[in-house]
């Protein structure tokens, strides 16, 4: 006795144990019909195909019992995929093996192998691909072997279900099919099984390590990776069938858009759009673009905020479900699709789930991420919905960044691709910022940390530690990740949190010291040196900072004072800091000259007396003797002459003697020599600015003859202009010089 889901076995001999029952309770599994042949009961299952059931008598028992182990469910081979392929008549396979088409003969070899006739299969392979003529480089592209293998793989996963009468008109007139099931999900599972046999066949026939590369998406891809891609797409298709009913409208509409893009206007009679779409597994990725297209078009329909959230979450569920299953399969089967030879160098690997370009999946997922952040999250007001959306965002981010990492790792192994590698790495870093930062902004710290730890996004990790004030976590990261400390230090610098920066635990002193010596951070290194008791280094750092300071005079003055104090505080006998202290004193002396500039001069040149920039010695001299200093006295000119001591006489940009003459000449121009009385030349010259400067210097103990310039050089100064030809001027200046020489 049987019904749709079970078979009950009855015996007319003693029923002590009761009837035995066999359940057909697998997912979507049921019996389609039953019959009898030579008194052998036959059942047709949608899951196992044709099976027979026999009874075994237990001789040790009077009654006949039926145990589950005695129920022989016999299909022609162990699996559904084998069932369909292995049932192809030997004559048909033999006829294929005699074909003039190499592709047909390769398929015949595959079928022979599935039917356990490896001798015949190997003979065909040896004839098609003799070793002496197919020893190719791993970088060979589109060889006959690679092209034929990938064609057969694509044909296998895009195969028509041979048992489905609805495909009779559309399917090619071939008797070999990878699936005999009528149920869509089981067709995909059959294709998965058959594709696995193809990989086994290539390895058994020793073709696996002879595979090189083929052109895919306008670039070279290792053939083994394309075979992996085909297997991954089967997983994506299986996942999609399970998600389809949960998101019926969105997936159905996206499938319609896919078929429209393929110019499939009419579906064959009896078939649905889903049948046509799911058959071509190799193009399953077309759905990603159309899901996003459908989603964007739906936004124009005046959806309520709640419906927008539902729509986006539904699209996310489909995308993350099918793509994450494909990615997980890739990871799990990674070694299965590698070459046994480590010496084989493969071309750059870009997974189909990370295809680049404007229409590539990577950009589509980036767009979907942005749509979720900008349109769904603002309208999600309950914790549950927010949690769902953030988890979907996490999966999307993981898929995108994992694809970037795989491509970067692959490109790193390619010689001569340094520029492309650097460009890709920058693109990856930009994407990483864009994808992870929204989690931190929304205070989704644990999800953000999961991604940031996996993809080494140190900026997010620092933010998480700082915003949660979790110093223990920060210390763990600083110990775990090389270079993480620098991100912590830079974060504190950028945020102006210098107190936290300088209060790092002792074990990070060396790292902090190195960081503070890098460009742009030196101005805090002295604080760290003082904190660690290194006063000599603090003195040197401050002195260097003071020498480099050109913008703020007050800051330079403070740095010099601190530098001197640090030197005085040091008790390290290994260093003689007295010359350094004297050098600081000299620089502080120059600052005094700038601080004592007349206020009217400072204002005239547009400077603030409380916020002056640092002036050079030459600039100071010019200001002291300039026309801005309308009331310049002998004291001002004396200061200008004193500032000369701060000028390096070896400086090629400054002519020391010319500058000295320039100061003296400018002092002469301050008086109206034509109007001076020549009756008493000594008394007259004593009242000129020039000789007032001399008198002031004499009172301060200067050696006057060395202090004043030679008269011949002074009279030749171009600064004097026409004055040097003035007879009164010549008479008075010479008289004054004669008097000085007589006195000294």
XYZ file of C-alpha atoms in Angstrom:
744
model
C 0.000 0.000 0.000
C 1.268 3.489 -0.769
C 0.266 7.113 -0.896
C 2.093 10.250 -2.051
C 4.547 10.256 0.844
C 4.942 6.680 2.139
C 4.880 2.964 1.356
C 3.423 0.446 3.847
C 4.595 -3.178 3.633
C 2.054 -5.813 4.613
C 2.634 -9.528 5.098
C 0.072 -12.298 5.183
C 2.314 -14.180 7.615
C 2.021 -13.137 11.330
C 1.786 -9.428 12.006
C 3.261 -9.464 15.495
C 5.479 -6.518 14.860
C 2.921 -4.649 12.828
C 3.316 -3.379 9.263
C 6.598 -1.752 8.204
C 6.464 1.713 6.726
C 8.908 3.673 4.523
C 8.565 7.476 4.588
C 9.521 9.751 1.699
C 9.752 12.900 3.771
C 12.710 14.809 2.389
C 12.277 18.451 1.452
C 9.889 18.551 -1.493
C 10.063 14.756 -1.909
C 7.045 12.622 -2.890
C 5.969 9.658 -5.060
C 4.649 10.334 -8.538
C 3.334 6.858 -9.295
C 3.770 3.087 -8.985
C 3.679 -0.052 -11.085
C 4.832 -3.639 -11.292
C 7.242 -5.565 -13.495
C 7.741 -9.343 -13.135
C 6.049 -9.150 -9.738
C 8.586 -6.507 -8.692
C 6.937 -3.371 -7.292
C 8.256 -0.182 -8.849
C 7.833 3.383 -7.604
C 8.623 6.627 -9.376
C 9.947 9.278 -6.992
C 10.473 12.910 -7.889
C 13.608 12.764 -5.721
C 15.201 9.385 -6.517
C 13.763 8.544 -9.904
C 12.722 4.920 -10.482
C 13.174 2.648 -7.455
C 12.258 -0.914 -6.658
C 11.385 -2.526 -3.349
C 11.980 -6.166 -2.409
C 11.483 -8.167 0.782
C 14.095 -10.309 2.517
C 12.889 -13.200 4.641
C 14.470 -13.548 8.039
C 15.038 -17.342 8.311
C 15.644 -17.181 12.053
C 12.186 -15.756 12.637
C 8.939 -17.550 11.971
C 7.313 -14.383 10.921
C 8.562 -12.283 8.048
C 9.687 -8.890 9.218
C 10.589 -5.977 7.108
C 13.369 -3.775 8.357
C 14.393 -0.521 6.858
C 17.734 -2.009 5.941
C 15.965 -4.599 3.858
C 14.240 -2.009 1.757
C 16.492 -1.664 -1.226
C 16.027 1.665 -2.847
C 17.906 1.075 -6.028
C 18.499 3.772 -8.527
C 20.780 3.067 -11.450
C 23.656 4.846 -9.721
C 24.247 6.341 -6.300
C 22.975 9.830 -7.024
C 20.431 11.612 -9.159
C 23.132 13.314 -11.230
C 24.846 10.007 -11.894
C 21.462 8.546 -12.636
C 20.744 10.887 -15.496
C 24.238 10.831 -16.999
C 24.891 7.156 -16.431
C 21.644 6.125 -18.083
C 22.755 7.477 -21.435
C 23.051 4.414 -23.672
C 26.581 3.197 -24.234
C 25.925 3.259 -27.976
C 25.145 6.967 -27.797
C 28.289 7.721 -25.837
C 30.325 5.606 -28.245
C 28.816 7.500 -31.175
C 29.789 10.803 -29.510
C 33.337 9.523 -29.035
C 33.616 8.967 -32.799
C 32.492 12.512 -33.623
C 34.723 14.838 -35.569
C 33.907 17.573 -33.058
C 36.511 17.675 -30.226
C 33.892 19.119 -27.875
C 31.617 16.116 -28.388
C 34.502 13.700 -27.865
C 35.488 15.433 -24.621
C 31.912 15.074 -23.405
C 31.995 11.412 -24.373
C 35.138 10.934 -22.298
C 33.369 12.580 -19.358
C 30.336 10.304 -19.754
C 32.543 7.210 -20.039
C 34.210 8.261 -16.786
C 30.847 8.728 -15.055
C 29.847 5.251 -16.297
C 33.037 3.847 -14.704
C 34.657 3.192 -18.083
C 37.868 5.069 -17.300
C 39.952 3.127 -19.824
C 37.863 4.383 -22.719
C 37.742 7.867 -21.219
C 41.529 8.000 -20.861
C 42.007 6.836 -24.435
C 39.912 9.735 -25.736
C 41.767 12.224 -23.538
C 45.158 10.944 -24.683
C 44.056 11.383 -28.270
C 42.582 14.865 -27.738
C 45.297 16.294 -25.506
C 48.578 14.407 -25.851
C 51.110 15.592 -23.287
C 53.761 16.429 -25.883
C 51.603 19.104 -27.508
C 49.661 20.603 -24.615
C 52.362 21.497 -22.111
C 51.325 25.104 -21.718
C 52.384 27.972 -19.489
C 50.074 28.808 -16.609
C 49.601 32.223 -18.215
C 48.474 30.784 -21.560
C 45.055 32.181 -22.415
C 42.190 30.486 -24.259
C 43.991 27.286 -25.245
C 41.912 24.538 -26.848
C 41.891 22.521 -23.631
C 40.819 25.466 -21.473
C 38.144 26.595 -23.922
C 36.665 23.118 -24.269
C 36.650 22.450 -20.534
C 34.986 25.758 -19.654
C 32.458 25.313 -22.451
C 31.515 21.892 -21.115
C 31.273 23.282 -17.583
C 28.968 26.093 -18.716
C 26.861 23.672 -20.758
C 26.548 21.440 -17.721
C 25.241 24.113 -15.343
C 23.012 25.614 -18.077
C 21.644 22.189 -19.089
C 17.990 21.572 -19.928
C 16.058 19.121 -17.721
C 15.677 16.146 -20.042
C 12.641 14.702 -18.262
C 10.553 17.866 -18.382
C 8.248 17.648 -21.426
C 7.695 21.413 -21.354
C 11.257 21.887 -22.622
C 10.786 19.500 -25.567
C 10.464 22.300 -28.103
C 13.255 24.488 -26.728
C 15.853 21.954 -25.620
C 18.525 20.789 -28.092
C 18.080 17.287 -29.434
C 20.592 15.702 -27.105
C 20.025 12.660 -24.966
C 22.721 13.581 -22.439
C 21.477 15.725 -19.573
C 22.825 16.531 -16.140
C 19.378 16.388 -14.553
C 16.283 14.274 -14.919
C 14.291 15.960 -12.165
C 11.114 17.909 -12.742
C 11.555 20.004 -9.605
C 13.545 23.206 -9.971
C 15.456 22.952 -6.700
C 16.385 19.348 -7.406
C 17.496 20.262 -10.930
C 19.974 22.668 -9.410
C 21.139 20.071 -6.914
C 21.600 17.614 -9.804
C 23.700 20.202 -11.626
C 25.775 20.679 -8.502
C 26.395 16.933 -8.337
C 27.182 16.699 -12.043
C 29.599 19.613 -11.865
C 31.388 17.878 -9.018
C 31.807 14.834 -11.253
C 33.274 17.077 -13.954
C 35.945 18.323 -11.528
C 36.680 14.729 -10.475
C 36.913 13.734 -14.131
C 39.477 16.456 -14.885
C 41.574 15.369 -11.929
C 41.261 11.645 -12.695
C 42.297 12.236 -16.306
C 45.254 14.371 -15.105
C 43.943 17.422 -16.935
C 43.496 19.565 -13.820
C 47.067 20.822 -13.527
C 47.272 21.354 -17.275
C 44.535 23.960 -17.217
C 45.697 27.552 -17.713
C 43.485 30.608 -18.294
C 40.518 31.836 -20.302
C 39.124 35.261 -21.104
C 36.276 36.210 -18.796
C 34.796 39.698 -18.429
C 37.470 41.072 -20.778
C 40.393 39.846 -18.691
C 42.251 36.609 -18.053
C 40.959 34.278 -15.361
C 42.453 30.967 -14.262
C 40.343 28.180 -15.719
C 40.157 26.449 -12.346
C 38.747 29.654 -10.862
C 36.089 29.817 -13.591
C 35.092 26.252 -12.751
C 34.843 27.336 -9.116
C 32.733 30.291 -10.247
C 30.315 27.941 -12.005
C 29.971 25.863 -8.843
C 29.472 29.036 -6.774
C 26.714 30.208 -9.102
C 24.895 26.930 -8.585
C 24.999 27.642 -4.844
C 23.716 31.150 -5.472
C 20.873 29.783 -7.590
C 19.940 27.226 -4.934
C 19.941 29.955 -2.303
C 17.836 32.170 -4.550
C 15.152 29.495 -4.994
C 14.821 29.293 -1.224
C 14.543 33.081 -0.950
C 12.279 33.510 -3.960
C 8.961 32.817 -2.239
C 9.838 35.127 0.650
C 10.375 38.005 -1.778
C 8.113 36.925 -4.603
C 7.223 40.260 -6.141
C 10.739 41.706 -6.160
C 12.414 38.567 -7.538
C 9.698 37.955 -10.137
C 9.961 41.514 -11.389
C 13.749 41.359 -11.465
C 13.605 38.090 -13.419
C 11.290 39.761 -15.953
C 13.793 42.591 -16.338
C 16.614 40.075 -16.840
C 14.714 38.277 -19.611
C 13.855 41.593 -21.253
C 17.543 42.493 -21.251
C 18.280 39.135 -22.902
C 15.652 39.911 -25.572
C 13.519 36.965 -24.489
C 10.100 38.362 -25.226
C 8.145 35.125 -25.308
C 8.510 32.214 -22.934
C 7.943 28.788 -24.543
C 4.438 27.393 -23.946
C 4.030 25.658 -20.627
C 7.141 27.218 -19.115
C 7.360 30.108 -16.691
C 9.816 32.973 -16.655
C 11.334 31.376 -13.560
C 11.979 28.137 -15.482
C 13.785 30.010 -18.229
C 15.796 32.165 -15.835
C 16.939 29.442 -13.450
C 18.029 27.148 -16.274
C 20.924 29.453 -17.225
C 22.832 29.221 -13.971
C 25.952 30.781 -15.501
C 24.052 34.083 -15.806
C 22.509 34.087 -12.337
C 24.467 37.261 -11.510
C 22.318 39.220 -13.997
C 19.689 39.320 -11.280
C 21.764 41.587 -9.010
C 21.588 44.555 -11.349
C 17.882 44.095 -11.996
C 17.021 43.791 -8.314
C 18.627 47.185 -7.694
C 16.951 48.581 -10.831
C 13.541 47.360 -9.655
C 14.195 48.798 -6.200
C 15.077 52.253 -7.558
C 12.052 52.295 -9.858
C 9.799 51.392 -6.927
C 10.946 54.512 -5.064
C 9.079 56.614 -7.636
C 5.749 55.053 -6.669
C 5.150 57.208 -3.581
C 5.788 54.379 -1.168
C 5.227 55.000 2.508
C 8.365 55.150 4.681
C 7.515 51.766 6.159
C 7.097 50.177 2.715
C 10.433 51.633 1.620
C 12.116 49.947 4.577
C 10.353 46.644 3.807
C 11.360 46.859 0.139
C 15.027 47.613 0.844
C 15.256 44.961 3.547
C 13.742 42.421 1.161
C 16.214 43.230 -1.617
C 19.055 43.071 0.905
C 17.894 39.659 2.066
C 17.977 38.257 -1.462
C 21.344 39.801 -2.342
C 23.091 38.862 0.880
C 21.582 35.395 0.905
C 22.591 34.300 -2.582
C 25.984 36.050 -2.631
C 27.086 35.078 0.872
C 26.226 31.424 0.153
C 28.363 31.629 -2.987
C 31.233 33.234 -1.060
C 31.018 30.672 1.740
C 31.150 27.873 -0.824
C 34.220 29.477 -2.378
C 35.998 29.545 0.968
C 34.983 26.009 1.882
C 36.051 24.569 -1.484
C 39.070 26.791 -2.001
C 41.613 23.971 -1.941
C 39.473 21.793 -4.223
C 39.894 24.293 -7.041
C 43.603 24.926 -6.566
C 46.380 23.338 -8.554
C 48.456 20.705 -6.826
C 51.548 22.521 -8.079
C 52.481 25.583 -6.015
C 54.792 26.729 -8.812
C 51.868 27.613 -11.081
C 51.355 31.378 -11.211
C 47.821 32.381 -12.045
C 46.578 35.710 -13.457
C 44.860 38.323 -11.327
C 41.744 36.939 -9.677
C 38.572 39.021 -9.567
C 35.669 37.003 -8.213
C 32.346 37.325 -10.025
C 30.848 38.566 -6.757
C 33.317 41.487 -6.956
C 33.250 42.240 -10.653
C 34.339 45.829 -11.171
C 33.246 48.581 -13.515
C 30.048 50.668 -13.656
C 27.772 47.620 -13.989
C 29.853 45.290 -11.867
C 28.498 43.640 -8.750
C 30.956 45.549 -6.564
C 29.495 48.905 -7.570
C 25.946 47.577 -7.326
C 26.532 46.385 -3.775
C 28.159 49.715 -2.877
C 25.035 51.421 -4.218
C 22.778 49.091 -2.235
C 24.805 49.818 0.890
C 24.314 53.557 0.350
C 20.576 53.103 -0.309
C 20.214 51.194 2.946
C 22.152 53.785 4.956
C 20.489 56.835 3.430
C 16.923 55.674 2.821
C 16.146 52.684 5.007
C 17.903 53.384 8.291
C 16.453 56.906 8.785
C 12.949 55.405 8.521
C 13.608 52.392 10.761
C 12.409 53.442 14.182
C 12.183 50.160 16.054
C 15.157 48.247 17.396
C 14.273 44.998 15.616
C 14.142 46.557 12.158
C 17.324 48.494 12.794
C 19.046 45.289 13.866
C 17.945 43.518 10.676
C 19.170 46.349 8.462
C 22.513 46.665 10.218
C 23.086 42.930 9.984
C 22.329 43.072 6.260
C 24.725 45.997 5.937
C 27.369 43.982 7.747
C 26.976 41.109 5.280
C 27.038 43.454 2.278
C 30.178 45.121 3.612
C 31.826 41.778 4.236
C 31.115 40.578 0.688
C 32.482 43.788 -0.859
C 35.636 44.019 1.238
C 36.371 40.294 1.035
C 36.276 40.614 -2.749
C 38.661 43.580 -2.589
C 41.065 41.640 -0.363
C 41.100 38.603 -2.648
C 41.815 40.814 -5.657
C 44.544 42.747 -3.824
C 46.200 39.520 -2.636
C 46.089 38.197 -6.188
C 47.501 41.404 -7.701
C 50.285 41.485 -5.113
C 51.588 38.275 -6.659
C 51.627 39.743 -10.169
C 55.031 41.104 -11.247
C 55.120 44.570 -12.783
C 51.720 45.652 -11.433
C 52.891 48.068 -8.731
C 50.912 51.072 -10.010
C 47.725 49.030 -10.454
C 48.221 47.495 -7.022
C 48.607 50.887 -5.362
C 45.573 52.275 -7.181
C 43.444 49.267 -6.185
C 44.634 49.522 -2.594
C 43.583 53.192 -2.450
C 40.180 52.272 -3.884
C 39.876 49.562 -1.237
C 40.749 51.991 1.556
C 38.155 54.504 0.318
C 35.509 51.795 0.147
C 36.482 50.549 3.606
C 35.972 54.036 5.047
C 32.622 54.439 3.300
C 31.303 51.031 4.334
C 32.424 50.777 7.966
C 32.103 54.341 9.243
C 28.248 54.320 9.192
C 28.322 51.573 11.825
C 30.452 53.704 14.134
C 28.361 56.811 13.428
C 25.251 54.862 14.477
C 27.050 53.536 17.574
C 26.838 49.970 16.273
C 30.166 49.406 17.930
C 30.281 45.598 18.009
C 29.336 45.193 14.361
C 31.770 47.952 13.454
C 34.512 46.273 15.477
C 33.844 42.927 13.784
C 34.415 44.484 10.366
C 37.207 46.818 11.428
C 39.168 44.001 13.066
C 38.783 41.747 10.035
C 39.761 44.416 7.522
C 42.240 46.338 9.716
C 40.325 49.605 9.681
C 42.291 51.087 12.525
C 40.577 54.477 12.389
C 37.241 52.883 13.282
C 38.826 50.813 16.028
C 40.376 53.932 17.574
C 37.036 55.729 17.382
C 35.265 52.810 19.020
C 37.761 52.702 21.885
C 37.659 56.469 22.352
C 33.891 56.866 22.167
C 33.264 53.930 24.493
C 36.174 54.988 26.722
C 37.395 51.414 26.641
C 41.116 51.689 27.322
C 41.493 47.950 27.901
C 40.257 47.252 24.411
C 42.565 49.911 23.007
C 45.549 48.377 24.762
C 44.669 44.951 23.330
C 44.575 46.410 19.837
C 47.888 48.204 20.364
C 49.482 44.900 21.315
C 47.721 42.885 18.606
C 48.091 45.062 15.501
C 51.424 46.322 14.294
C 51.271 50.069 13.657
C 47.981 50.496 15.505
C 49.650 52.698 18.111
C 50.408 55.323 15.473
C 46.706 55.482 14.578
C 45.867 56.013 18.244
C 48.458 58.766 18.589
C 47.373 60.478 15.373
C 43.727 60.303 16.424
C 44.501 62.101 19.680
C 46.608 64.678 17.830
C 43.890 65.384 15.261
C 41.206 65.653 17.916
C 43.340 67.898 20.125
C 43.337 65.345 22.942
C 46.965 65.906 23.853
C 46.408 64.960 27.466
C 45.347 61.452 26.489
C 48.187 61.277 24.010
C 50.825 62.047 26.604
C 49.339 59.818 29.284
C 49.880 56.528 27.479
C 51.049 53.511 29.522
C 54.776 53.082 30.034
C 55.015 50.132 27.643
C 54.189 52.468 24.749
C 56.787 55.141 25.588
C 59.155 54.056 22.832
C 56.391 54.014 20.198
C 55.096 57.394 21.340
C 58.611 58.829 21.270
C 59.095 57.674 17.668
C 55.713 59.043 16.661
C 56.397 62.454 18.184
C 59.602 62.748 16.188
C 57.788 62.353 12.866
C 57.066 65.372 10.720
C 54.312 67.551 12.101
C 54.382 66.045 15.585
C 57.725 67.298 16.894
C 56.221 70.163 18.861
C 54.888 67.725 21.470
C 57.917 65.469 21.693
C 59.526 67.641 24.389
C 56.539 67.072 26.680
C 56.992 63.347 26.306
C 60.730 63.724 26.964
C 60.076 65.665 30.166
C 57.439 63.140 31.195
C 60.027 60.383 30.821
C 62.801 62.403 32.520
C 64.865 62.892 29.375
C 65.660 66.582 29.893
C 68.581 66.662 27.469
C 66.379 65.455 24.630
C 63.617 67.850 25.718
C 66.134 70.739 25.560
C 67.251 69.728 22.057
C 63.698 69.264 20.826
C 62.625 72.653 22.171
C 65.688 74.353 20.726
C 64.960 72.845 17.321
C 61.327 73.886 17.528
C 62.352 77.423 18.477
C 64.761 77.635 15.543
C 62.016 76.453 13.182
C 59.366 78.820 14.559
C 58.868 81.751 12.205
C 55.217 82.619 12.665
C 54.780 83.650 16.284
C 57.426 85.594 18.202
C 55.828 84.879 21.575
C 55.849 81.150 20.857
C 59.504 81.255 19.858
C 60.321 83.124 23.048
C 58.495 80.521 25.160
C 60.189 77.617 23.384
C 63.617 79.160 23.978
C 62.865 79.712 27.643
C 61.663 76.128 28.082
C 64.686 74.838 26.199
C 67.011 76.708 28.558
C 65.096 75.479 31.612
C 65.292 71.878 30.368
C 69.029 72.199 29.911
C 69.437 73.650 33.376
C 67.274 70.848 34.842
C 69.418 68.132 33.309
C 71.990 66.487 35.531
C 73.349 64.200 32.840
C 77.139 64.530 33.044
C 77.571 62.990 29.621
C 76.558 66.229 27.920
C 78.116 69.710 28.094
C 75.099 71.925 27.543
C 76.788 75.267 28.328
C 77.372 76.122 24.631
C 73.722 75.335 23.952
C 72.586 77.576 26.779
C 74.723 80.414 25.442
C 73.198 79.930 21.986
C 69.737 80.206 23.526
C 70.771 83.424 25.258
C 71.849 84.899 21.938
C 68.509 84.073 20.298
C 66.634 85.507 23.258
C 68.679 88.699 22.836
C 67.482 89.067 19.266
C 63.894 88.676 20.433
C 64.396 91.639 22.794
C 65.320 93.855 19.832
C 62.066 92.911 18.110
C 60.000 93.439 21.258
C 61.439 96.959 21.638
C 60.563 98.095 18.122
C 58.739 101.439 18.293
C 54.976 100.857 18.395
C 54.400 103.253 15.481
C 56.699 101.152 13.278
C 54.925 97.912 14.180
C 51.538 99.419 13.449
C 52.774 101.013 10.215
C 53.727 97.640 8.762
C 50.415 96.071 9.796
C 51.601 93.889 12.649
C 50.025 93.344 16.053
C 52.442 94.044 18.889
C 50.959 91.125 20.836
C 50.988 88.700 17.905
C 54.030 89.495 15.800
C 55.656 87.063 13.448
C 59.358 86.357 13.855
C 61.467 88.892 11.949
C 64.913 88.214 10.553
C 67.877 90.375 11.646
C 67.888 92.160 8.291
C 64.158 92.894 8.584
C 64.664 94.289 12.071
C 67.491 96.562 10.902
C 65.395 97.915 8.058
C 62.471 98.649 10.369
C 64.659 100.473 12.889
C 66.126 102.775 10.209
C 63.113 102.969 7.878
C 60.953 105.996 7.179
C 58.241 104.310 9.293
C 60.407 105.210 12.283
C 59.818 108.922 11.889
C 61.259 109.807 15.265
C 64.270 107.531 15.022
C 66.971 108.440 17.510
C 70.604 107.512 17.952
C 69.396 104.687 20.186
C 67.394 103.155 17.341
C 70.366 103.311 14.991
C 72.652 101.953 17.657
C 70.274 98.970 17.989
C 70.328 98.491 14.236
C 74.133 98.331 14.346
C 74.038 95.928 17.285
C 71.712 93.582 15.409
C 74.528 93.065 12.899
C 76.063 90.603 15.373
C 73.191 88.186 14.655
C 73.983 88.030 10.960
C 76.128 85.235 9.631
C 78.945 86.965 7.771
C 79.380 83.843 5.653
C 75.784 83.997 4.450
C 75.992 84.399 0.652
C 72.614 86.174 0.604
C 73.750 89.004 2.849
C 76.679 91.429 2.229
C 77.632 92.303 5.792
C 79.766 95.391 5.003
C 77.222 96.852 2.604
C 74.518 96.452 5.250
C 76.716 98.164 7.850
C 77.409 101.079 5.466
C 73.698 101.199 4.650
C 72.838 101.838 8.322
C 75.419 104.636 8.665
C 74.406 106.222 5.355
C 70.742 106.261 6.404
C 71.691 108.050 9.603
C 73.405 110.776 7.551
C 70.256 111.292 5.471
C 68.248 112.110 8.606
C 69.885 115.638 8.813
C 69.563 118.640 6.448
C 73.278 119.280 5.842
C 72.698 122.313 3.595
C 71.118 124.173 6.469
C 73.866 123.461 9.018
C 76.187 126.233 10.264
C 79.799 125.763 9.223
C 81.207 128.488 11.513
C 81.724 126.022 14.331
C 81.975 122.601 12.600
C 82.604 120.528 15.734
C 79.644 121.973 17.558
C 77.483 121.586 14.449
C 78.390 117.945 13.788
C 77.911 117.025 17.424
C 74.198 117.709 16.936
C 73.829 115.460 13.871
C 72.378 111.929 14.243
C 75.526 110.325 12.859
C 77.778 111.777 15.554
C 75.142 111.284 18.271
C 75.363 107.553 17.485
C 79.158 107.760 17.811
C 78.862 109.596 21.099
C 76.411 107.009 22.456
C 78.735 104.202 21.458
C 81.661 105.970 23.096
C 79.705 106.265 26.342
C 78.952 102.544 26.192
C 82.637 101.768 25.821
C 82.902 101.045 22.111
C 86.189 101.303 20.182
C 85.166 104.274 18.084
C 87.700 103.901 15.257
C 86.556 100.315 14.733
C 82.947 101.256 15.298
C 82.647 103.885 12.560
C 83.101 102.980 8.879
C 86.103 104.297 6.883
C 85.232 107.750 5.525
C 86.161 106.919 1.951
C 83.779 103.948 1.908
C 81.093 105.980 3.596
C 81.326 108.761 1.006
C 81.133 106.179 -1.787
C 77.879 104.707 -0.463
C 75.175 104.774 -3.167
C 72.603 105.448 -0.428
C 73.906 109.051 -0.140
C 72.933 109.929 -3.670
C 73.625 113.611 -4.428
C 74.546 114.341 -0.817
C 78.021 112.971 -1.229
C 78.765 115.779 -3.735
C 77.521 118.473 -1.359
C 80.477 120.658 -0.309
C 79.023 121.601 3.069
C 78.370 117.947 3.844
C 81.880 116.980 2.782
C 83.423 119.693 4.901
C 81.473 118.900 8.030
C 81.775 115.094 7.863
C 85.485 115.256 7.231
C 85.936 117.727 10.051
C 84.060 115.443 12.350
C 86.166 112.413 11.341
C 89.365 114.447 11.839
C 88.231 115.370 15.321
C 87.521 111.705 16.146
C 90.921 110.630 14.944
C 92.555 113.345 16.996
C 90.655 112.232 20.084
C 91.206 108.471 19.653
